[in-house]
PDB file of C-alpha atoms in Angstrom:
ATOM      1  CA  MET Q   1      -0.217   0.237  -0.092  1.00 51.00           C
ATOM      2  CA  PHE Q   2       1.540   3.667  -1.265  1.00 70.00           C
ATOM      3  CA  ASP Q   3       1.878   5.777   1.823  1.00 79.00           C
ATOM      4  CA  PHE Q   4       1.530   9.269   0.555  1.00 85.00           C
ATOM      5  CA  ALA Q   5       3.180  11.850   2.450  1.00 75.00           C
ATOM      6  CA  ASN Q   6      -0.334  14.078   2.458  1.00 91.00           C
ATOM      7  CA  LYS Q   7      -3.288  14.435   0.027  1.00 95.00           C
ATOM      8  CA  ASN Q   8      -2.062  17.318  -1.648  1.00 97.00           C
ATOM      9  CA  LEU Q   9      -1.773  17.219  -5.680  1.00 98.00           C
ATOM     10  CA  SER Q  10      -0.253  20.199  -7.819  1.00 98.00           C
ATOM     11  CA  ILE Q  11      -0.209  20.586 -11.505  1.00 98.00           C
ATOM     12  CA  ILE Q  12       2.318  22.580 -13.786  1.00 98.00           C
ATOM     13  CA  VAL Q  13      -0.151  23.903 -16.385  1.00 98.00           C
ATOM     14  CA  PRO Q  14       1.336  25.506 -19.857  1.00 97.00           C
ATOM     15  CA  HIS Q  15      -1.359  27.273 -20.892  1.00 96.00           C
ATOM     16  CA  PRO Q  16      -5.752  27.216 -19.807  1.00 97.00           C
ATOM     17  CA  ASP Q  17      -6.705  23.847 -20.837  1.00 96.00           C
ATOM     18  CA  ASP Q  18      -3.566  21.846 -20.671  1.00 97.00           C
ATOM     19  CA  GLU Q  19      -4.893  21.006 -16.903  1.00 98.00           C
ATOM     20  CA  THR Q  20      -8.104  19.342 -18.443  1.00 98.00           C
ATOM     21  CA  LEU Q  21      -6.758  17.735 -21.923  1.00 96.00           C
ATOM     22  CA  GLY Q  22      -3.890  15.834 -20.221  1.00 97.00           C
ATOM     23  CA  ALA Q  23      -5.243  15.342 -16.607  1.00 98.00           C
ATOM     24  CA  GLY Q  24      -8.851  16.376 -16.202  1.00 98.00           C
ATOM     25  CA  GLY Q  25     -10.105  12.755 -15.090  1.00 98.00           C
ATOM     26  CA  ILE Q  26      -6.821  12.022 -12.502  1.00 98.00           C
ATOM     27  CA  ILE Q  27      -7.792  15.832 -11.129  1.00 98.00           C
ATOM     28  CA  SER Q  28     -11.323  14.938 -10.646  1.00 98.00           C
ATOM     29  CA  ARG Q  29     -10.841  11.388  -9.337  1.00 97.00           C
ATOM     30  CA  TYR Q  30      -8.327  12.681  -6.472  1.00 98.00           C
ATOM     31  CA  SER Q  31     -10.479  15.919  -5.871  1.00 98.00           C
ATOM     32  CA  LYS Q  32     -13.313  13.432  -5.105  1.00 97.00           C
ATOM     33  CA  SER Q  33     -11.151  11.963  -2.835  1.00 96.00           C
ATOM     34  CA  GLY Q  34     -10.632  14.483  -0.592  1.00 97.00           C
ATOM     35  CA  TRP Q  35      -7.145  15.596  -1.953  1.00 98.00           C
ATOM     36  CA  LYS Q  36      -6.523  18.842  -2.228  1.00 98.00           C
ATOM     37  CA  ILE Q  37      -5.488  20.352  -5.657  1.00 98.00           C
ATOM     38  CA  ASN Q  38      -3.148  23.392  -6.685  1.00 98.00           C
ATOM     39  CA  SER Q  39      -2.838  24.534 -10.263  1.00 98.00           C
ATOM     40  CA  LEU Q  40       0.283  26.725 -11.418  1.00 98.00           C
ATOM     41  CA  VAL Q  41      -0.885  28.224 -14.706  1.00 98.00           C
ATOM     42  CA  VAL Q  42       2.521  29.475 -16.252  1.00 98.00           C
ATOM     43  CA  SER Q  43       1.673  31.282 -19.573  1.00 97.00           C
ATOM     44  CA  GLY Q  44      -1.379  32.025 -21.832  1.00 95.00           C
ATOM     45  CA  HIS Q  45      -2.500  34.183 -24.773  1.00 95.00           C
ATOM     46  CA  LEU Q  46      -1.306  37.733 -23.989  1.00 94.00           C
ATOM     47  CA  PRO Q  47       0.065  40.533 -25.730  1.00 94.00           C
ATOM     48  CA  PRO Q  48       1.883  40.382 -28.190  1.00 91.00           C
ATOM     49  CA  LEU Q  49       0.458  38.009 -30.164  1.00 87.00           C
ATOM     50  CA  TYR Q  50      -2.882  38.301 -28.144  1.00 91.00           C
ATOM     51  CA  LYS Q  51      -5.085  40.943 -27.575  1.00 94.00           C
ATOM     52  CA  ARG Q  52      -5.535  41.346 -23.587  1.00 95.00           C
ATOM     53  CA  GLU Q  53      -9.497  40.410 -24.181  1.00 95.00           C
ATOM     54  CA  THR Q  54      -8.264  36.951 -25.436  1.00 95.00           C
ATOM     55  CA  TYR Q  55      -6.423  35.940 -22.505  1.00 95.00           C
ATOM     56  CA  ASP Q  56      -9.030  37.283 -19.939  1.00 96.00           C
ATOM     57  CA  ASN Q  57     -12.190  35.279 -21.705  1.00 97.00           C
ATOM     58  CA  ILE Q  58      -9.856  32.391 -21.740  1.00 96.00           C
ATOM     59  CA  ILE Q  59      -9.331  32.818 -17.654  1.00 98.00           C
ATOM     60  CA  LEU Q  60     -12.565  32.939 -17.538  1.00 98.00           C
ATOM     61  CA  GLU Q  61     -13.256  29.578 -19.387  1.00 98.00           C
ATOM     62  CA  TYR Q  62     -10.464  27.974 -16.952  1.00 98.00           C
ATOM     63  CA  HIS Q  63     -12.099  29.469 -13.670  1.00 98.00           C
ATOM     64  CA  LYS Q  64     -15.793  27.430 -14.949  1.00 98.00           C
ATOM     65  CA  ALA Q  65     -13.573  24.265 -15.946  1.00 98.00           C
ATOM     66  CA  ALA Q  66     -11.319  24.170 -12.635  1.00 98.00           C
ATOM     67  CA  LYS Q  67     -14.737  24.365 -10.797  1.00 98.00           C
ATOM     68  CA  ILE Q  68     -15.695  21.365 -12.497  1.00 98.00           C
ATOM     69  CA  LEU Q  69     -12.581  19.457 -12.278  1.00 98.00           C
ATOM     70  CA  GLY Q  70     -12.337  20.570  -8.108  1.00 98.00           C
ATOM     71  CA  ILE Q  71      -9.254  22.814  -8.528  1.00 98.00           C
ATOM     72  CA  ASP Q  72      -8.952  24.586  -5.062  1.00 98.00           C
ATOM     73  CA  ASN Q  73      -6.256  27.331  -6.025  1.00 98.00           C
ATOM     74  CA  THR Q  74      -4.859  28.493  -9.215  1.00 98.00           C
ATOM     75  CA  LYS Q  75      -1.698  30.709  -9.148  1.00 98.00           C
ATOM     76  CA  PHE Q  76      -1.148  32.659 -12.890  1.00 98.00           C
ATOM     77  CA  LEU Q  77       2.347  33.555 -13.980  1.00 98.00           C
ATOM     78  CA  GLU Q  78       0.703  35.457 -17.224  1.00 97.00           C
ATOM     79  CA  ILE Q  79       3.902  35.043 -19.163  1.00 97.00           C
ATOM     80  CA  PRO Q  80       2.609  35.515 -22.963  1.00 96.00           C
ATOM     81  CA  ALA Q  81       2.584  32.561 -24.849  1.00 94.00           C
ATOM     82  CA  THR Q  82       5.613  31.311 -26.866  1.00 92.00           C
ATOM     83  CA  ARG Q  83       7.823  33.664 -24.916  1.00 94.00           C
ATOM     84  CA  VAL Q  84       8.206  31.323 -21.733  1.00 95.00           C
ATOM     85  CA  ARG Q  85      12.013  30.905 -23.171  1.00 94.00           C
ATOM     86  CA  ASP Q  86      12.564  34.293 -23.189  1.00 95.00           C
ATOM     87  CA  GLU Q  87      12.333  34.117 -19.335  1.00 95.00           C
ATOM     88  CA  PRO Q  88      15.097  34.147 -17.572  1.00 95.00           C
ATOM     89  CA  ILE Q  89      15.664  30.705 -16.594  1.00 95.00           C
ATOM     90  CA  ALA Q  90      16.876  31.428 -12.869  1.00 96.00           C
ATOM     91  CA  GLU Q  91      13.692  33.119 -12.566  1.00 97.00           C
ATOM     92  CA  LEU Q  92      11.271  30.751 -14.191  1.00 97.00           C
ATOM     93  CA  ASN Q  93      12.761  27.615 -11.877  1.00 97.00           C
ATOM     94  CA  ALA Q  94      12.388  29.584  -9.379  1.00 97.00           C
ATOM     95  CA  LYS Q  95       8.816  30.525  -9.983  1.00 97.00           C
ATOM     96  CA  ILE Q  96       8.089  26.813  -9.989  1.00 97.00           C
ATOM     97  CA  TYR Q  97       9.855  26.036  -7.355  1.00 96.00           C
ATOM     98  CA  ASP Q  98       8.209  28.508  -5.194  1.00 96.00           C
ATOM     99  CA  PHE Q  99       5.084  27.111  -6.476  1.00 97.00           C
ATOM    100  CA  ILE Q 100       6.029  23.546  -5.381  1.00 96.00           C
ATOM    101  CA  LYS Q 101       7.531  24.161  -2.046  1.00 94.00           C
ATOM    102  CA  THR Q 102       4.186  26.293  -0.933  1.00 95.00           C
ATOM    103  CA  THR Q 103       1.830  23.478  -2.289  1.00 96.00           C
ATOM    104  CA  LYS Q 104       3.783  20.785  -0.842  1.00 94.00           C
ATOM    105  CA  PRO Q 105       2.748  18.164  -3.186  1.00 96.00           C
ATOM    106  CA  SER Q 106       2.652  14.138  -2.599  1.00 95.00           C
ATOM    107  CA  ILE Q 107       1.433  14.345  -6.456  1.00 97.00           C
ATOM    108  CA  LEU Q 108       3.166  16.029  -9.224  1.00 98.00           C
ATOM    109  CA  LEU Q 109       2.005  16.534 -12.617  1.00 98.00           C
ATOM    110  CA  ILE Q 110       3.958  18.556 -15.170  1.00 98.00           C
ATOM    111  CA  PRO Q 111       3.851  18.354 -19.124  1.00 97.00           C
ATOM    112  CA  PHE Q 112       5.297  16.094 -21.138  1.00 96.00           C
ATOM    113  CA  PRO Q 113       8.196  17.864 -23.503  1.00 94.00           C
ATOM    114  CA  ASP Q 114       6.117  18.039 -26.481  1.00 87.00           C
ATOM    115  CA  ARG Q 115       5.969  19.984 -29.780  1.00 85.00           C
ATOM    116  CA  HIS Q 116       4.867  23.403 -28.351  1.00 89.00           C
ATOM    117  CA  ILE Q 117       7.981  25.264 -27.174  1.00 92.00           C
ATOM    118  CA  ASP Q 118       6.177  26.606 -24.160  1.00 93.00           C
ATOM    119  CA  HIS Q 119       5.751  22.924 -23.124  1.00 93.00           C
ATOM    120  CA  ARG Q 120       9.365  21.801 -23.174  1.00 94.00           C
ATOM    121  CA  HIS Q 121      10.769  24.882 -21.369  1.00 96.00           C
ATOM    122  CA  ILE Q 122       7.851  24.408 -18.589  1.00 97.00           C
ATOM    123  CA  PHE Q 123       9.270  20.742 -18.789  1.00 97.00           C
ATOM    124  CA  GLU Q 124      12.906  21.512 -18.101  1.00 97.00           C
ATOM    125  CA  ALA Q 125      12.045  24.210 -15.216  1.00 97.00           C
ATOM    126  CA  SER Q 126       9.490  21.726 -13.343  1.00 97.00           C
ATOM    127  CA  ILE Q 127      12.002  19.285 -13.447  1.00 97.00           C
ATOM    128  CA  VAL Q 128      15.005  21.197 -12.007  1.00 96.00           C
ATOM    129  CA  ALA Q 129      12.913  22.766  -9.599  1.00 95.00           C
ATOM    130  CA  SER Q 130      11.214  19.260  -8.233  1.00 95.00           C
ATOM    131  CA  ARG Q 131      14.849  18.024  -7.741  1.00 92.00           C
ATOM    132  CA  PRO Q 132      14.561  15.783  -4.457  1.00 87.00           C
ATOM    133  CA  ILE Q 133      16.459  18.199  -2.754  1.00 83.00           C
ATOM    134  CA  GLU Q 134      14.988  19.715   1.168  1.00 75.00           C
ATOM    135  CA  GLN Q 135      11.312  20.210   0.817  1.00 69.00           C
ATOM    136  CA  MET Q 136      11.135  18.571  -2.425  1.00 71.00           C
ATOM    137  CA  ASN Q 137      12.008  14.950  -0.705  1.00 75.00           C
ATOM    138  CA  SER Q 138       8.178  15.092   0.311  1.00 82.00           C
ATOM    139  CA  ILE Q 139       6.809  14.818  -3.231  1.00 93.00           C
ATOM    140  CA  ASN Q 140       5.954  10.723  -3.559  1.00 93.00           C
ATOM    141  CA  LEU Q 141       5.021  10.472  -7.423  1.00 96.00           C
ATOM    142  CA  ILE Q 142       5.961  12.963 -10.613  1.00 97.00           C
ATOM    143  CA  VAL Q 143       4.704  12.286 -13.724  1.00 98.00           C
ATOM    144  CA  ALA Q 144       4.118  13.922 -17.300  1.00 98.00           C
ATOM    145  CA  TYR Q 145       0.779  14.302 -18.704  1.00 98.00           C
ATOM    146  CA  GLU Q 146      -0.059  14.269 -22.720  1.00 96.00           C
ATOM    147  CA  THR Q 147      -1.647  17.017 -24.105  1.00 93.00           C
ATOM    148  CA  LEU Q 148      -3.808  16.292 -27.525  1.00 88.00           C
ATOM    149  CA  SER Q 149      -2.705  18.451 -30.185  1.00 82.00           C
ATOM    150  CA  GLU Q 150       0.543  19.002 -28.792  1.00 86.00           C
ATOM    151  CA  THR Q 151       2.235  15.978 -27.645  1.00 86.00           C
ATOM    152  CA  HIS Q 152       1.510  13.314 -30.564  1.00 85.00           C
ATOM    153  CA  TRP Q 153       3.543  15.678 -33.164  1.00 84.00           C
ATOM    154  CA  ASN Q 154       6.803  14.925 -32.048  1.00 86.00           C
ATOM    155  CA  VAL Q 155       9.177  13.359 -34.761  1.00 87.00           C
ATOM    156  CA  SER Q 156       9.780   9.923 -33.977  1.00 83.00           C
ATOM    157  CA  TYR Q 157      13.138   8.938 -33.511  1.00 83.00           C
ATOM    158  CA  LEU Q 158      14.203  12.371 -33.006  1.00 86.00           C
ATOM    159  CA  GLU Q 159      12.507  13.770 -30.472  1.00 85.00           C
ATOM    160  CA  PRO Q 160      11.090  12.148 -27.297  1.00 87.00           C
ATOM    161  CA  ASN Q 161       7.711  10.243 -27.788  1.00 91.00           C
ATOM    162  CA  PHE Q 162       5.032   9.797 -25.428  1.00 93.00           C
ATOM    163  CA  VAL Q 163       5.338   6.306 -24.260  1.00 94.00           C
ATOM    164  CA  PRO Q 164       3.302   5.849 -21.013  1.00 95.00           C
ATOM    165  CA  ASN Q 165       3.961   3.530 -18.359  1.00 95.00           C
ATOM    166  CA  ILE Q 166       1.518   4.868 -15.579  1.00 96.00           C
ATOM    167  CA  ASN Q 167      -2.516   4.566 -16.655  1.00 96.00           C
ATOM    168  CA  ILE Q 168      -5.113   5.726 -14.732  1.00 96.00           C
ATOM    169  CA  ASN Q 169      -8.669   4.408 -15.058  1.00 97.00           C
ATOM    170  CA  ILE Q 170     -10.931   7.561 -15.326  1.00 98.00           C
ATOM    171  CA  SER Q 171     -14.034   5.488 -16.331  1.00 98.00           C
ATOM    172  CA  SER Q 172     -15.935   7.609 -13.882  1.00 98.00           C
ATOM    173  CA  GLU Q 173     -14.122  10.931 -14.461  1.00 98.00           C
ATOM    174  CA  ILE Q 174     -14.752  10.896 -18.483  1.00 98.00           C
ATOM    175  CA  ASP Q 175     -17.787  12.742 -18.414  1.00 98.00           C
ATOM    176  CA  ILE Q 176     -16.780  15.583 -15.814  1.00 98.00           C
ATOM    177  CA  LYS Q 177     -13.281  15.879 -17.832  1.00 98.00           C
ATOM    178  CA  LEU Q 178     -15.102  15.984 -21.008  1.00 98.00           C
ATOM    179  CA  ASN Q 179     -17.862  18.871 -19.416  1.00 98.00           C
ATOM    180  CA  ALA Q 180     -14.562  20.506 -18.225  1.00 98.00           C
ATOM    181  CA  MET Q 181     -13.259  20.395 -21.463  1.00 97.00           C
ATOM    182  CA  ARG Q 182     -16.826  22.074 -22.710  1.00 97.00           C
ATOM    183  CA  CYS Q 183     -16.048  25.350 -21.063  1.00 97.00           C
ATOM    184  CA  TYR Q 184     -13.225  26.246 -23.409  1.00 97.00           C
ATOM    185  CA  GLU Q 185     -15.569  27.481 -26.304  1.00 94.00           C
ATOM    186  CA  SER Q 186     -12.849  29.390 -27.764  1.00 92.00           C
ATOM    187  CA  GLN Q 187     -10.420  26.419 -27.869  1.00 90.00           C
ATOM    188  CA  LEU Q 188     -12.217  23.864 -28.708  1.00 91.00           C
ATOM    189  CA  LYS Q 189     -12.726  22.885 -32.945  1.00 82.00           C
ATOM    190  CA  ASN Q 190     -14.881  20.440 -33.784  1.00 77.00           C
ATOM    191  CA  SER Q 191     -12.762  18.972 -36.725  1.00 68.00           C
ATOM    192  CA  SER Q 192      -9.328  19.369 -34.861  1.00 75.00           C
ATOM    193  CA  SER Q 193      -7.661  16.902 -32.590  1.00 80.00           C
ATOM    194  CA  ARG Q 194      -8.726  19.662 -30.158  1.00 83.00           C
ATOM    195  CA  SER Q 195     -12.258  18.506 -29.853  1.00 92.00           C
ATOM    196  CA  ILE Q 196     -14.996  16.241 -27.488  1.00 95.00           C
ATOM    197  CA  SER Q 197     -14.713  13.709 -29.629  1.00 94.00           C
ATOM    198  CA  ALA Q 198     -11.018  13.324 -30.104  1.00 94.00           C
ATOM    199  CA  ILE Q 199     -10.545  13.810 -26.252  1.00 95.00           C
ATOM    200  CA  LYS Q 200     -13.086  11.239 -25.515  1.00 96.00           C
ATOM    201  CA  ALA Q 201     -11.255   9.215 -28.462  1.00 96.00           C
ATOM    202  CA  LEU Q 202      -7.860   9.070 -27.075  1.00 96.00           C
ATOM    203  CA  ALA Q 203      -9.225   8.399 -23.306  1.00 97.00           C
ATOM    204  CA  ARG Q 204     -10.826   5.294 -24.631  1.00 97.00           C
ATOM    205  CA  PHE Q 205      -7.829   4.309 -26.419  1.00 97.00           C
ATOM    206  CA  ARG Q 206      -5.592   4.731 -23.456  1.00 97.00           C
ATOM    207  CA  GLY Q 207      -8.552   2.573 -21.392  1.00 97.00           C
ATOM    208  CA  SER Q 208      -8.000  -0.335 -24.014  1.00 97.00           C
ATOM    209  CA  GLN Q 209      -4.489  -0.388 -23.797  1.00 94.00           C
ATOM    210  CA  ASN Q 210      -5.258  -1.419 -20.250  1.00 92.00           C
ATOM    211  CA  GLY Q 211      -8.240  -3.119 -19.641  1.00 95.00           C
ATOM    212  CA  PHE Q 212     -10.629   0.102 -18.868  1.00 96.00           C
ATOM    213  CA  GLU Q 213     -13.256   1.843 -20.577  1.00 97.00           C
ATOM    214  CA  PHE Q 214     -11.548   5.082 -20.418  1.00 98.00           C
ATOM    215  CA  ALA Q 215      -8.094   6.311 -19.084  1.00 98.00           C
ATOM    216  CA  GLU Q 216      -5.824   8.874 -18.764  1.00 98.00           C
ATOM    217  CA  SER Q 217      -1.689   7.851 -19.465  1.00 97.00           C
ATOM    218  CA  PHE Q 218       1.223   9.260 -17.752  1.00 98.00           C
ATOM    219  CA  VAL Q 219       5.425   9.032 -17.937  1.00 98.00           C
ATOM    220  CA  CYS Q 220       6.869   8.267 -14.596  1.00 97.00           C
ATOM    221  CA  ILE Q 221       9.758  10.939 -13.995  1.00 96.00           C
ATOM    222  CA  ARG Q 222      10.304   9.781 -10.088  1.00 94.00           C
ATOM    223  CA  SER Q 223       8.478   7.960  -7.222  1.00 93.00           C
ATOM    224  CA  ASN Q 224       9.335   7.727  -3.827  1.00 87.00           C
ATOM    225  CA  PHE Q 225       7.303   5.435  -1.231  1.00 79.00           C
TER     226      PHE Q 225
END
């Protein structure tokens, strides 16, 4: 039986909706089990590429989704999308470290280093920030989640591919995950991988690989029990 240090789960989110796409099921499952869920949203659709109103609208969508999933606390860093790499490395590492140190998670979810440049830099910073030293020794499990429409576009054999080794049954949470994603009206596209049908199809595929109806899959970074 796993002995968790506490019932805190924290997730590092590159952009609003990544938390739902990659981990909406596990977030809901642990929230329903009485865990405290903390989220750090690093970036978003901000100037200069987007209007401030665009970001504000997506944040409203995020809060609606977060309420459905059961996220208790969220911190926003407000770094412009695609500009995360312009943030001084030491500063980005420190901001993520402070979030992890403050929320004291037993389980930490971080983005897989996929096609999106922000995801890659945030993954690197999250790995540095969660090194098993000092307070970080209390983290029992660190996993990377897949983000539909980004994770699957890495070039095979030339870049890291998402090969999961942890699979969570979300058959009881799939409707919650999909309802949370429906809050992101500005991000959904019916004819693309970022659609309700594609999200459900991936969950069904991951489930079929593991004997479940629906599942979310992760790559284990470190386990400490």
